[in-house]
């Protein structure tokens, strides 16, 4: 028996059956064989079974090679394409062989989070620190500033987190294992009660990356008030979902290979990262009938996969959906997005009336630049390290954080927006950019101050209620910029 | 000084046919094998210089392909639309047809529509013949062309052809220094309107 068949990443499913049109050459087909569910679209089944098959076999050069497309493009009937496809499957030596010099070189070139350093084709601009040294307050903006911010040619490497060793030790004392499995591995992390008063400050200073998975988990448990029982339930739900068909499988498969493809785990077509991403999105698409799968879930799931195994990522996604307002964000019509935007506009109007007037004058609707901020939780809008730090705060505080992040960006560029030479194009281009914080700490400190301001927080609550009232009265149509 | 005209252009089409890649090629002459899926819409501009000395500046709205993000605000007031399909996916031409029907019903009647078959570098996997697409375009009175965002083939041509075809009788630059003119109407998607509108429409997402 092939050792490859012992990989238990996908539960055994239906009994084997002949496969008519498989993307896997017959000589390599494993014993696992799925059958289409009643009414399942053949293309969707083809996608689902391809990922399941490759979960058992593996692909060659995972993380290094590009891999071969098997679902978007069906394999041709030619002998050459069949050989190519067969050559891209893992063989027995894949996991035991030594790395080639080229592979070593490639691994050495990755950044600390696993990304290849490649030129970006986004519009990169610096998010300067100076404006963030001034706290949020009602201000008048200048008109003499230039309309645009200087473009960066390439993102500078993110500065290494400060005092990482000390903070690692502190987090080590702050986090406790709340439960362990039979093998004594930590199953559930929590925050030591005596350290609770320090939690907020330490979280905004940045969770040390080596503790990030434990800390995120503890923050989510805390925020959602869930524990071991719920996690076990969700693990079971995930395993069951893997065997169910989803009408979103084809769409998910279209998005998987283009989701953070600059990261080594997600680079190779049908590599382990892509398969995990497919499985968790497939599971999530079945969790809520209203939301199903929505583009934007991918980068969120991929970020989580950098820290948790797929089963736990599924549990995280469900908790984001259920308890961190993501259900409202992803529902058709994006009601949660519009609510966040309403709150963002009220804060802008109150604190930066000149900026609000400029948006009005240039007829810039907030949805045209902020939609992707709220839907992807700033994945793809800031460097990965900055995104992680925003998420540290998000998992502690909830979705309000992203309204404050949006305000921070508008605050930082306020003089550009109100510039006398600003126009529709300059403002929209500015706010559609990829933002590289000059100083992540300055950004996080600014956000921390705003979110800790009881007046601001209470206003945000009131505005959320105002928005819901407008919606229920059918008066929301003209309430946004 | 040459005259500059400004027009709003919207890209529409099924998910993953290469809308964002076409724009990246057109605006920056670059290509990524994998582009992240577009969330909401992306805004870019590019200017095309024509032989007659005029230049056309496109305000480009590159839209998300997933049905969920569909919002009429993007094509409302658009002067031109590029409806993209993938020549290796026959279903994507069907989706293009439905976009074109919608534009013909709902968009400004003077809108110029170009049907664009992308991924011509993958002609070995072709599912949509040139004859079929061309015939359909002729029947509907659309411009038509094939492009490869990957190799760059045909990309400049399709935007230049649109630029040539756009009426230059409008006053140069539809925008004054102060903002949009009255006819320019406001830009940007209004998902709010969409949320209200979806209730009564037949085309819903799969939920």
Coordinates of C-alpha atoms in Angstrom, one line a residue, chain A residues 45 63 101 108 129 144 149 160 180 185 188 203 265 267 269 293 299 317 330 332 372 390 419 435 469 472:
Chain A
X45 CA -18.2 18.0 -8.3
X63 CA 5.7 26.0 -2.5
X101 CA 20.1 24.4 -3.7
X108 CA 16.1 32.0 2.4
X129 CA 3.4 59.2 11.1
X144 CA -2.4 74.7 0.5
X149 CA 0.8 61.9 -1.6
X160 CA 11.1 44.3 12.9
X180 CA -5.3 20.1 27.0
X185 CA -1.2 19.4 23.7
X188 CA -7.5 26.0 24.3
X203 CA -2.4 43.9 22.4
X265 CA 2.0 28.3 1.3
X267 CA 1.8 29.7 -4.4
X269 CA -1.6 25.2 -7.7
X293 CA -19.5 32.4 -0.1
X299 CA -7.9 36.7 2.1
X317 CA -14.2 32.0 10.5
X330 CA -21.3 39.5 3.9
X332 CA -26.5 40.3 0.3
X372 CA -12.7 46.5 0.3
X390 CA -4.8 45.7 13.1
X419 CA -6.3 70.7 -1.0
X435 CA -0.9 52.2 2.4
X469 CA -33.6 53.2 12.4
X472 CA -36.2 50.3 9.1

